[in-house]
């Protein structure tokens, strides 16, 4: 069983908060439902370990891995390959930790999400700039051109950082 915190309100605007143990948020909903009270929120209460989960290692890619991934997508999509096929081809070539990320991207796209929406699940890997450009490419129908531009920008940024480090 997990602990959940909840917030409920009635028509008069009175608000109550509390904690309860249950197996799921649905069970919490059933347990706290009463006449004339409406559920405002149900949140899992984090354990001490989960509260400090930001200290654990998060998924990250090196700039070189991100550049290689973007270049691969650029060439595959430019040649007319569907996005899922391009991702599957990269997954077969790549043996690094990127395979689990690509699997998640493929699953999300197969469920009907856009590439930018699927990439949004990985904010430590794909920056808001990256996602914005992908989204713009999807909207304009020029994803291949946008990916090419993005690949060049990532390469320039990486080269600039390396020059700074060597100086």
Short mmCIF file of N, CA and C in Angstrom, two decimals:
data_model
loop_
_atom_site.label_atom_id
_atom_site.label_comp_id
_atom_site.label_asym_id
_atom_site.label_seq_id
_atom_site.Cartn_x
_atom_site.Cartn_y
_atom_site.Cartn_z
N UNK A 1 0.84 -1.19 0.00
CA UNK A 1 0.00 0.00 0.00
C UNK A 1 0.88 1.24 0.00
N UNK A 2 0.39 2.27 -0.65
CA UNK A 2 1.08 3.55 -0.73
C UNK A 2 0.29 4.61 0.02
N UNK A 3 0.99 5.64 0.44
CA UNK A 3 0.32 6.77 1.08
C UNK A 3 0.01 7.82 0.03
N UNK A 4 -1.18 8.41 0.15
CA UNK A 4 -1.61 9.46 -0.75
C UNK A 4 -2.10 10.64 0.07
N UNK A 5 -1.84 11.85 -0.44
CA UNK A 5 -2.43 13.03 0.18
C UNK A 5 -3.55 13.49 -0.77
N UNK A 6 -4.61 14.01 -0.18
CA UNK A 6 -5.74 14.41 -1.00
C UNK A 6 -6.25 15.77 -0.54
N UNK A 7 -7.01 16.39 -1.44
CA UNK A 7 -7.65 17.68 -1.16
C UNK A 7 -9.05 17.59 -1.74
N UNK A 8 -10.06 17.88 -0.90
CA UNK A 8 -11.45 17.86 -1.35
C UNK A 8 -12.12 19.17 -0.97
N UNK A 9 -13.18 19.51 -1.67
CA UNK A 9 -13.92 20.76 -1.41
C UNK A 9 -15.41 20.49 -1.58
N UNK A 10 -16.22 21.35 -0.94
CA UNK A 10 -17.67 21.24 -1.11
C UNK A 10 -18.18 22.47 -1.86
N UNK A 11 -19.50 22.54 -2.05
CA UNK A 11 -20.10 23.65 -2.81
C UNK A 11 -19.89 24.99 -2.13
N UNK A 12 -19.80 24.98 -0.80
CA UNK A 12 -19.64 26.22 -0.04
C UNK A 12 -18.22 26.77 -0.10
N UNK A 13 -17.30 26.00 -0.64
CA UNK A 13 -15.91 26.44 -0.73
C UNK A 13 -15.03 25.93 0.39
N UNK A 14 -15.57 25.15 1.30
CA UNK A 14 -14.75 24.57 2.36
C UNK A 14 -13.81 23.53 1.76
N UNK A 15 -12.58 23.57 2.20
CA UNK A 15 -11.56 22.65 1.67
C UNK A 15 -11.02 21.81 2.81
N UNK A 16 -10.88 20.52 2.56
CA UNK A 16 -10.28 19.60 3.53
C UNK A 16 -9.10 18.91 2.87
N UNK A 17 -8.06 18.68 3.65
CA UNK A 17 -6.92 17.91 3.16
C UNK A 17 -6.68 16.76 4.13
N UNK A 18 -6.03 15.73 3.64
CA UNK A 18 -5.73 14.60 4.49
C UNK A 18 -4.81 13.62 3.80
N UNK A 19 -4.52 12.53 4.51
CA UNK A 19 -3.68 11.47 3.98
C UNK A 19 -4.38 10.15 4.20
N UNK A 20 -4.13 9.22 3.28
CA UNK A 20 -4.78 7.91 3.36
C UNK A 20 -3.86 6.88 2.70
N UNK A 21 -3.97 5.64 3.16
CA UNK A 21 -3.23 4.55 2.53
C UNK A 21 -4.15 3.78 1.61
N UNK A 22 -3.66 3.51 0.40
CA UNK A 22 -4.44 2.77 -0.59
C UNK A 22 -3.49 2.18 -1.62
N UNK A 23 -4.04 1.30 -2.45
CA UNK A 23 -3.23 0.67 -3.50
C UNK A 23 -3.12 1.52 -4.75
N UNK A 24 -4.10 2.39 -5.00
CA UNK A 24 -4.10 3.19 -6.22
C UNK A 24 -4.87 4.49 -5.99
N UNK A 25 -4.67 5.47 -6.87
CA UNK A 25 -5.45 6.71 -6.77
C UNK A 25 -6.95 6.47 -6.91
N UNK A 26 -7.33 5.45 -7.70
CA UNK A 26 -8.75 5.14 -7.86
C UNK A 26 -9.34 4.67 -6.53
N UNK A 27 -8.57 3.87 -5.80
CA UNK A 27 -9.04 3.40 -4.50
C UNK A 27 -9.17 4.56 -3.52
N UNK A 28 -8.23 5.50 -3.59
CA UNK A 28 -8.32 6.69 -2.74
C UNK A 28 -9.60 7.44 -3.05
N UNK A 29 -9.89 7.59 -4.33
CA UNK A 29 -11.10 8.29 -4.76
C UNK A 29 -12.35 7.63 -4.17
N UNK A 30 -12.40 6.31 -4.24
CA UNK A 30 -13.55 5.59 -3.71
C UNK A 30 -13.66 5.73 -2.19
N UNK A 31 -12.51 5.74 -1.51
CA UNK A 31 -12.51 5.82 -0.04
C UNK A 31 -12.92 7.19 0.49
N UNK A 32 -12.54 8.25 -0.22
CA UNK A 32 -12.82 9.60 0.32
C UNK A 32 -14.06 10.23 -0.26
N UNK A 33 -14.68 9.61 -1.25
CA UNK A 33 -15.90 10.16 -1.83
C UNK A 33 -16.99 10.21 -0.78
N UNK A 34 -17.66 11.34 -0.71
CA UNK A 34 -18.83 11.47 0.15
C UNK A 34 -19.76 12.48 -0.49
N UNK A 35 -20.98 12.54 0.02
CA UNK A 35 -21.98 13.43 -0.57
C UNK A 35 -21.53 14.88 -0.50
N UNK A 36 -21.67 15.57 -1.61
CA UNK A 36 -21.42 17.01 -1.73
C UNK A 36 -19.95 17.39 -1.58
N UNK A 37 -19.03 16.46 -1.62
CA UNK A 37 -17.61 16.77 -1.60
C UNK A 37 -17.01 16.39 -2.95
N UNK A 38 -16.15 17.23 -3.45
CA UNK A 38 -15.53 17.02 -4.76
C UNK A 38 -14.02 16.92 -4.60
N UNK A 39 -13.43 15.99 -5.31
CA UNK A 39 -11.98 15.77 -5.22
C UNK A 39 -11.26 16.82 -6.04
N UNK A 40 -10.36 17.55 -5.38
CA UNK A 40 -9.54 18.54 -6.07
C UNK A 40 -8.23 17.93 -6.53
N UNK A 41 -7.60 17.11 -5.67
CA UNK A 41 -6.35 16.48 -6.07
C UNK A 41 -6.08 15.24 -5.22
N UNK A 42 -5.37 14.32 -5.84
CA UNK A 42 -4.87 13.13 -5.16
C UNK A 42 -3.43 12.97 -5.62
N UNK A 43 -2.51 13.01 -4.67
CA UNK A 43 -1.09 12.90 -5.02
C UNK A 43 -0.43 11.84 -4.16
N UNK A 44 0.45 11.04 -4.77
CA UNK A 44 1.18 10.06 -3.95
C UNK A 44 2.12 10.79 -3.00
N UNK A 45 2.16 10.35 -1.78
CA UNK A 45 3.06 10.93 -0.79
C UNK A 45 4.42 10.29 -1.01
N UNK A 46 5.42 11.10 -1.26
CA UNK A 46 6.75 10.59 -1.58
C UNK A 46 7.47 10.09 -0.33
N UNK A 47 8.13 8.98 -0.50
CA UNK A 47 8.97 8.47 0.59
C UNK A 47 10.20 9.35 0.69
N UNK A 48 10.97 9.19 1.74
CA UNK A 48 12.18 9.97 1.93
C UNK A 48 13.14 9.75 0.77
N UNK A 49 13.22 8.51 0.28
CA UNK A 49 14.10 8.20 -0.84
C UNK A 49 13.65 8.94 -2.10
N UNK A 50 12.33 8.93 -2.38
CA UNK A 50 11.81 9.59 -3.58
C UNK A 50 11.93 11.10 -3.51
N UNK A 51 11.88 11.67 -2.30
CA UNK A 51 12.00 13.11 -2.18
C UNK A 51 13.39 13.58 -2.60
N UNK A 52 14.38 12.71 -2.50
CA UNK A 52 15.74 13.08 -2.88
C UNK A 52 16.16 12.38 -4.17
N UNK A 53 15.19 12.00 -5.01
CA UNK A 53 15.50 11.30 -6.24
C UNK A 53 16.26 12.19 -7.22
N UNK A 54 16.20 13.51 -7.04
CA UNK A 54 16.94 14.39 -7.91
C UNK A 54 18.44 14.21 -7.73
N UNK A 55 18.85 13.56 -6.64
CA UNK A 55 20.26 13.32 -6.43
C UNK A 55 20.77 12.11 -7.21
N UNK A 56 19.86 11.28 -7.70
CA UNK A 56 20.29 10.12 -8.47
C UNK A 56 20.67 10.54 -9.88
N UNK A 57 21.41 9.70 -10.55
CA UNK A 57 21.88 10.01 -11.89
C UNK A 57 20.70 10.00 -12.86
N UNK A 58 20.58 11.04 -13.66
CA UNK A 58 19.51 11.15 -14.63
C UNK A 58 20.05 10.79 -16.01
N UNK A 59 19.12 10.46 -16.90
CA UNK A 59 19.52 10.12 -18.25
C UNK A 59 20.11 11.34 -18.93
N UNK A 60 21.26 11.15 -19.54
CA UNK A 60 21.91 12.23 -20.28
C UNK A 60 22.62 11.62 -21.48
N UNK A 61 22.80 12.42 -22.48
CA UNK A 61 23.58 12.03 -23.64
C UNK A 61 24.71 13.01 -23.81
N UNK A 62 25.81 12.52 -24.30
CA UNK A 62 26.91 13.43 -24.60
C UNK A 62 26.53 14.24 -25.83
N UNK A 63 27.15 15.38 -26.03
CA UNK A 63 26.86 16.17 -27.23
C UNK A 63 27.11 15.37 -28.51
N UNK A 64 28.13 14.53 -28.52
CA UNK A 64 28.43 13.73 -29.70
C UNK A 64 27.29 12.75 -29.99
N UNK A 65 26.75 12.11 -28.94
CA UNK A 65 25.63 11.19 -29.13
C UNK A 65 24.40 11.91 -29.66
N UNK A 66 24.15 13.10 -29.14
CA UNK A 66 22.99 13.88 -29.59
C UNK A 66 23.17 14.31 -31.04
N UNK A 67 24.39 14.70 -31.41
CA UNK A 67 24.67 15.10 -32.79
C UNK A 67 24.50 13.91 -33.73
N UNK A 68 25.02 12.75 -33.33
CA UNK A 68 24.91 11.54 -34.17
C UNK A 68 23.45 11.14 -34.35
N UNK A 69 22.68 11.21 -33.29
CA UNK A 69 21.26 10.87 -33.35
C UNK A 69 20.54 11.82 -34.30
N UNK A 70 20.79 13.10 -34.18
CA UNK A 70 20.14 14.10 -35.03
C UNK A 70 20.55 13.92 -36.49
N UNK A 71 21.84 13.66 -36.73
CA UNK A 71 22.32 13.46 -38.10
C UNK A 71 21.67 12.23 -38.72
N UNK A 72 21.53 11.17 -37.94
CA UNK A 72 20.89 9.96 -38.44
C UNK A 72 19.44 10.25 -38.82
N UNK A 73 18.71 10.89 -37.92
CA UNK A 73 17.31 11.22 -38.23
C UNK A 73 17.21 12.10 -39.47
N UNK A 74 18.12 13.06 -39.59
CA UNK A 74 18.12 13.95 -40.75
C UNK A 74 18.26 13.17 -42.04
N UNK A 75 19.25 12.30 -42.10
CA UNK A 75 19.49 11.57 -43.35
C UNK A 75 18.35 10.59 -43.66
N UNK A 76 17.83 9.94 -42.64
CA UNK A 76 16.76 8.97 -42.88
C UNK A 76 15.46 9.67 -43.30
N UNK A 77 15.10 10.75 -42.63
CA UNK A 77 13.85 11.43 -42.96
C UNK A 77 13.97 12.16 -44.29
N UNK A 78 15.15 12.69 -44.59
CA UNK A 78 15.37 13.34 -45.89
C UNK A 78 15.19 12.36 -47.04
N UNK A 79 15.53 11.10 -46.80
CA UNK A 79 15.38 10.09 -47.85
C UNK A 79 13.96 9.54 -47.94
N UNK A 80 13.05 10.03 -47.10
CA UNK A 80 11.66 9.62 -47.17
C UNK A 80 11.30 8.47 -46.25
N UNK A 81 12.19 8.09 -45.36
CA UNK A 81 11.92 7.00 -44.42
C UNK A 81 10.95 7.49 -43.34
N UNK A 82 9.92 6.71 -43.02
CA UNK A 82 9.02 7.09 -41.91
C UNK A 82 9.80 7.19 -40.59
N UNK A 83 9.31 8.02 -39.69
CA UNK A 83 10.02 8.29 -38.43
C UNK A 83 10.25 7.01 -37.63
N UNK A 84 9.25 6.17 -37.52
CA UNK A 84 9.40 4.94 -36.73
C UNK A 84 10.48 4.05 -37.33
N UNK A 85 10.50 3.93 -38.65
CA UNK A 85 11.53 3.12 -39.31
C UNK A 85 12.92 3.72 -39.09
N UNK A 86 13.01 5.04 -39.13
CA UNK A 86 14.30 5.70 -38.89
C UNK A 86 14.79 5.44 -37.48
N UNK A 87 13.87 5.51 -36.52
CA UNK A 87 14.25 5.26 -35.12
C UNK A 87 14.66 3.79 -34.92
N UNK A 88 13.92 2.88 -35.54
CA UNK A 88 14.26 1.47 -35.42
C UNK A 88 15.62 1.17 -36.04
N UNK A 89 15.92 1.80 -37.16
CA UNK A 89 17.22 1.61 -37.80
C UNK A 89 18.35 2.12 -36.89
N UNK A 90 18.13 3.25 -36.25
CA UNK A 90 19.15 3.79 -35.35
C UNK A 90 19.33 2.88 -34.13
N UNK A 91 18.23 2.34 -33.63
CA UNK A 91 18.29 1.44 -32.48
C UNK A 91 19.11 0.20 -32.82
N UNK A 92 18.95 -0.32 -34.03
CA UNK A 92 19.70 -1.51 -34.45
C UNK A 92 21.19 -1.21 -34.59
N UNK A 93 21.54 0.00 -35.03
CA UNK A 93 22.95 0.38 -35.20
C UNK A 93 23.61 0.71 -33.87
N UNK A 94 22.87 1.33 -32.99
CA UNK A 94 23.42 1.86 -31.75
C UNK A 94 23.35 0.81 -30.64
N UNK A 95 24.43 0.67 -29.89
CA UNK A 95 24.46 -0.32 -28.81
C UNK A 95 24.55 0.34 -27.44
N UNK A 96 24.45 1.65 -27.40
CA UNK A 96 24.61 2.37 -26.13
C UNK A 96 23.30 2.42 -25.36
N UNK A 97 23.26 3.24 -24.36
CA UNK A 97 22.07 3.40 -23.51
C UNK A 97 20.93 4.09 -24.25
N UNK A 98 21.17 4.53 -25.47
CA UNK A 98 20.16 5.21 -26.26
C UNK A 98 19.03 4.27 -26.66
N UNK A 99 19.25 2.97 -26.62
CA UNK A 99 18.22 2.02 -27.08
C UNK A 99 16.94 2.10 -26.25
N UNK A 100 17.05 2.26 -24.94
CA UNK A 100 15.84 2.35 -24.12
C UNK A 100 15.08 3.65 -24.42
N UNK A 101 15.80 4.69 -24.70
CA UNK A 101 15.17 5.97 -25.04
C UNK A 101 14.44 5.85 -26.37
N UNK A 102 15.09 5.22 -27.34
CA UNK A 102 14.48 5.05 -28.65
C UNK A 102 13.24 4.15 -28.56
N UNK A 103 13.32 3.10 -27.74
CA UNK A 103 12.15 2.23 -27.54
C UNK A 103 10.96 3.04 -27.03
N UNK A 104 11.19 3.92 -26.08
CA UNK A 104 10.12 4.76 -25.53
C UNK A 104 9.59 5.72 -26.60
N UNK A 105 10.49 6.29 -27.40
CA UNK A 105 10.06 7.19 -28.47
C UNK A 105 9.17 6.45 -29.46
N UNK A 106 9.59 5.25 -29.85
CA UNK A 106 8.81 4.45 -30.80
C UNK A 106 7.43 4.12 -30.23
N UNK A 107 7.39 3.70 -28.96
CA UNK A 107 6.10 3.37 -28.33
C UNK A 107 5.15 4.56 -28.34
N UNK A 108 5.67 5.71 -27.97
CA UNK A 108 4.84 6.91 -27.90
C UNK A 108 4.33 7.33 -29.28
N UNK A 109 5.18 7.23 -30.29
CA UNK A 109 4.76 7.59 -31.65
C UNK A 109 3.72 6.59 -32.17
N UNK A 110 3.91 5.31 -31.86
CA UNK A 110 2.92 4.31 -32.27
C UNK A 110 1.57 4.53 -31.59
N UNK A 111 1.58 5.17 -30.43
CA UNK A 111 0.33 5.48 -29.73
C UNK A 111 -0.32 6.76 -30.25
N UNK A 112 0.30 7.39 -31.25
CA UNK A 112 -0.32 8.55 -31.88
C UNK A 112 0.29 9.89 -31.53
N UNK A 113 1.35 9.90 -30.76
CA UNK A 113 1.98 11.17 -30.41
C UNK A 113 2.93 11.61 -31.52
N UNK A 114 3.16 12.90 -31.58
CA UNK A 114 4.14 13.45 -32.51
C UNK A 114 5.54 13.18 -31.96
N UNK A 115 6.54 13.31 -32.82
CA UNK A 115 7.93 13.11 -32.40
C UNK A 115 8.30 14.08 -31.28
N UNK A 116 7.89 15.34 -31.41
CA UNK A 116 8.22 16.34 -30.38
C UNK A 116 7.57 15.99 -29.04
N UNK A 117 6.36 15.47 -29.08
CA UNK A 117 5.67 15.08 -27.84
C UNK A 117 6.36 13.89 -27.20
N UNK A 118 6.81 12.95 -28.00
CA UNK A 118 7.52 11.79 -27.47
C UNK A 118 8.86 12.20 -26.88
N UNK A 119 9.54 13.12 -27.54
CA UNK A 119 10.85 13.58 -27.04
C UNK A 119 10.71 14.38 -25.75
N UNK A 120 9.55 14.98 -25.55
CA UNK A 120 9.32 15.79 -24.34
C UNK A 120 9.40 14.95 -23.07
N UNK A 121 9.30 13.63 -23.17
CA UNK A 121 9.44 12.75 -22.01
C UNK A 121 10.87 12.71 -21.49
N UNK A 122 11.80 13.26 -22.25
CA UNK A 122 13.22 13.23 -21.89
C UNK A 122 13.79 14.64 -21.84
N UNK A 123 13.38 15.45 -20.85
CA UNK A 123 13.84 16.84 -20.81
C UNK A 123 15.34 16.99 -20.53
N UNK A 124 15.96 15.96 -19.94
CA UNK A 124 17.41 16.06 -19.71
C UNK A 124 18.21 15.74 -20.96
N UNK A 125 17.55 15.17 -21.96
CA UNK A 125 18.23 14.82 -23.21
C UNK A 125 17.92 15.83 -24.31
N UNK A 126 16.64 16.16 -24.45
CA UNK A 126 16.23 17.08 -25.51
C UNK A 126 15.80 18.40 -24.88
N UNK A 127 16.56 19.44 -25.14
CA UNK A 127 16.30 20.76 -24.55
C UNK A 127 15.02 21.36 -25.13
N UNK A 128 14.56 22.41 -24.51
CA UNK A 128 13.35 23.07 -25.00
C UNK A 128 13.60 23.66 -26.39
N UNK A 129 14.82 24.11 -26.65
CA UNK A 129 15.20 24.60 -27.99
C UNK A 129 15.07 23.48 -29.01
N UNK A 130 15.59 22.32 -28.68
CA UNK A 130 15.53 21.14 -29.55
C UNK A 130 14.07 20.79 -29.84
N UNK A 131 13.26 20.71 -28.77
CA UNK A 131 11.85 20.34 -28.93
C UNK A 131 11.09 21.38 -29.74
N UNK A 132 11.38 22.64 -29.52
CA UNK A 132 10.68 23.71 -30.25
C UNK A 132 10.97 23.62 -31.75
N UNK A 133 12.22 23.35 -32.08
CA UNK A 133 12.56 23.24 -33.50
C UNK A 133 11.91 22.00 -34.13
N UNK A 134 11.90 20.89 -33.42
CA UNK A 134 11.25 19.69 -33.94
C UNK A 134 9.76 19.96 -34.15
N UNK A 135 9.14 20.63 -33.19
CA UNK A 135 7.73 20.95 -33.30
C UNK A 135 7.47 21.88 -34.49
N UNK A 136 8.34 22.85 -34.69
CA UNK A 136 8.18 23.76 -35.83
C UNK A 136 8.32 22.99 -37.14
N UNK A 137 9.26 22.07 -37.20
CA UNK A 137 9.44 21.25 -38.39
C UNK A 137 8.23 20.38 -38.67
N UNK A 138 7.62 19.86 -37.62
CA UNK A 138 6.41 19.04 -37.79
C UNK A 138 5.26 19.89 -38.32
N UNK A 139 5.12 21.09 -37.77
CA UNK A 139 4.01 21.96 -38.17
C UNK A 139 4.15 22.46 -39.61
N UNK A 140 5.38 22.74 -40.02
CA UNK A 140 5.60 23.28 -41.36
C UNK A 140 5.76 22.19 -42.41
N UNK A 141 5.95 20.96 -41.98
CA UNK A 141 6.15 19.87 -42.92
C UNK A 141 7.57 19.79 -43.44
N UNK A 142 8.47 20.50 -42.78
CA UNK A 142 9.88 20.51 -43.20
C UNK A 142 10.76 19.95 -42.09
N UNK A 143 10.39 18.80 -41.58
CA UNK A 143 11.14 18.20 -40.47
C UNK A 143 12.57 17.89 -40.87
N UNK A 144 12.78 17.43 -42.10
CA UNK A 144 14.14 17.11 -42.54
C UNK A 144 15.03 18.34 -42.56
N UNK A 145 14.51 19.48 -43.04
CA UNK A 145 15.28 20.72 -43.07
C UNK A 145 15.55 21.23 -41.65
N UNK A 146 14.55 21.10 -40.80
CA UNK A 146 14.69 21.54 -39.42
C UNK A 146 15.73 20.69 -38.69
N UNK A 147 15.70 19.38 -38.93
CA UNK A 147 16.70 18.50 -38.31
C UNK A 147 18.10 18.82 -38.80
N UNK A 148 18.23 19.14 -40.09
CA UNK A 148 19.54 19.50 -40.64
C UNK A 148 20.06 20.78 -39.97
N UNK A 149 19.19 21.77 -39.82
CA UNK A 149 19.56 23.01 -39.14
C UNK A 149 19.95 22.73 -37.69
N UNK A 150 19.15 21.91 -37.02
CA UNK A 150 19.41 21.57 -35.63
C UNK A 150 20.74 20.85 -35.48
N UNK A 151 21.02 19.92 -36.38
CA UNK A 151 22.30 19.20 -36.35
C UNK A 151 23.48 20.16 -36.50
N UNK A 152 23.37 21.13 -37.41
CA UNK A 152 24.44 22.12 -37.59
C UNK A 152 24.62 22.97 -36.34
N UNK A 153 23.51 23.37 -35.74
CA UNK A 153 23.59 24.19 -34.52
C UNK A 153 24.23 23.41 -33.37
N UNK A 154 23.85 22.14 -33.22
CA UNK A 154 24.45 21.31 -32.17
C UNK A 154 25.94 21.14 -32.39
N UNK A 155 26.33 20.94 -33.65
CA UNK A 155 27.74 20.79 -33.98
C UNK A 155 28.51 22.07 -33.66
N UNK A 156 27.97 23.22 -34.06
CA UNK A 156 28.62 24.51 -33.78
C UNK A 156 28.76 24.74 -32.28
N UNK A 157 27.69 24.43 -31.54
CA UNK A 157 27.73 24.61 -30.08
C UNK A 157 28.79 23.71 -29.45
N UNK A 158 28.87 22.47 -29.91
CA UNK A 158 29.87 21.54 -29.38
C UNK A 158 31.30 22.03 -29.69
N UNK A 159 31.52 22.46 -30.91
CA UNK A 159 32.84 22.96 -31.29
C UNK A 159 33.21 24.20 -30.47
N UNK A 160 32.25 25.07 -30.25
CA UNK A 160 32.50 26.27 -29.45
C UNK A 160 32.89 25.91 -28.02
N UNK A 161 32.15 24.98 -27.42
CA UNK A 161 32.47 24.54 -26.06
C UNK A 161 33.85 23.90 -25.98
N UNK A 162 34.20 23.12 -26.99
CA UNK A 162 35.52 22.48 -26.99
C UNK A 162 36.63 23.53 -27.13
N UNK A 163 36.41 24.57 -27.93
CA UNK A 163 37.41 25.65 -28.05
C UNK A 163 37.57 26.38 -26.72
N UNK A 164 36.47 26.59 -26.02
CA UNK A 164 36.54 27.25 -24.72
C UNK A 164 37.31 26.38 -23.74
N UNK A 165 37.04 25.09 -23.72
CA UNK A 165 37.74 24.18 -22.81
C UNK A 165 39.24 24.15 -23.10
N UNK A 166 39.60 24.16 -24.37
CA UNK A 166 41.03 24.08 -24.71
C UNK A 166 41.75 25.40 -24.44
N UNK A 167 41.00 26.49 -24.40
CA UNK A 167 41.64 27.79 -24.14
C UNK A 167 41.94 27.90 -22.71
#
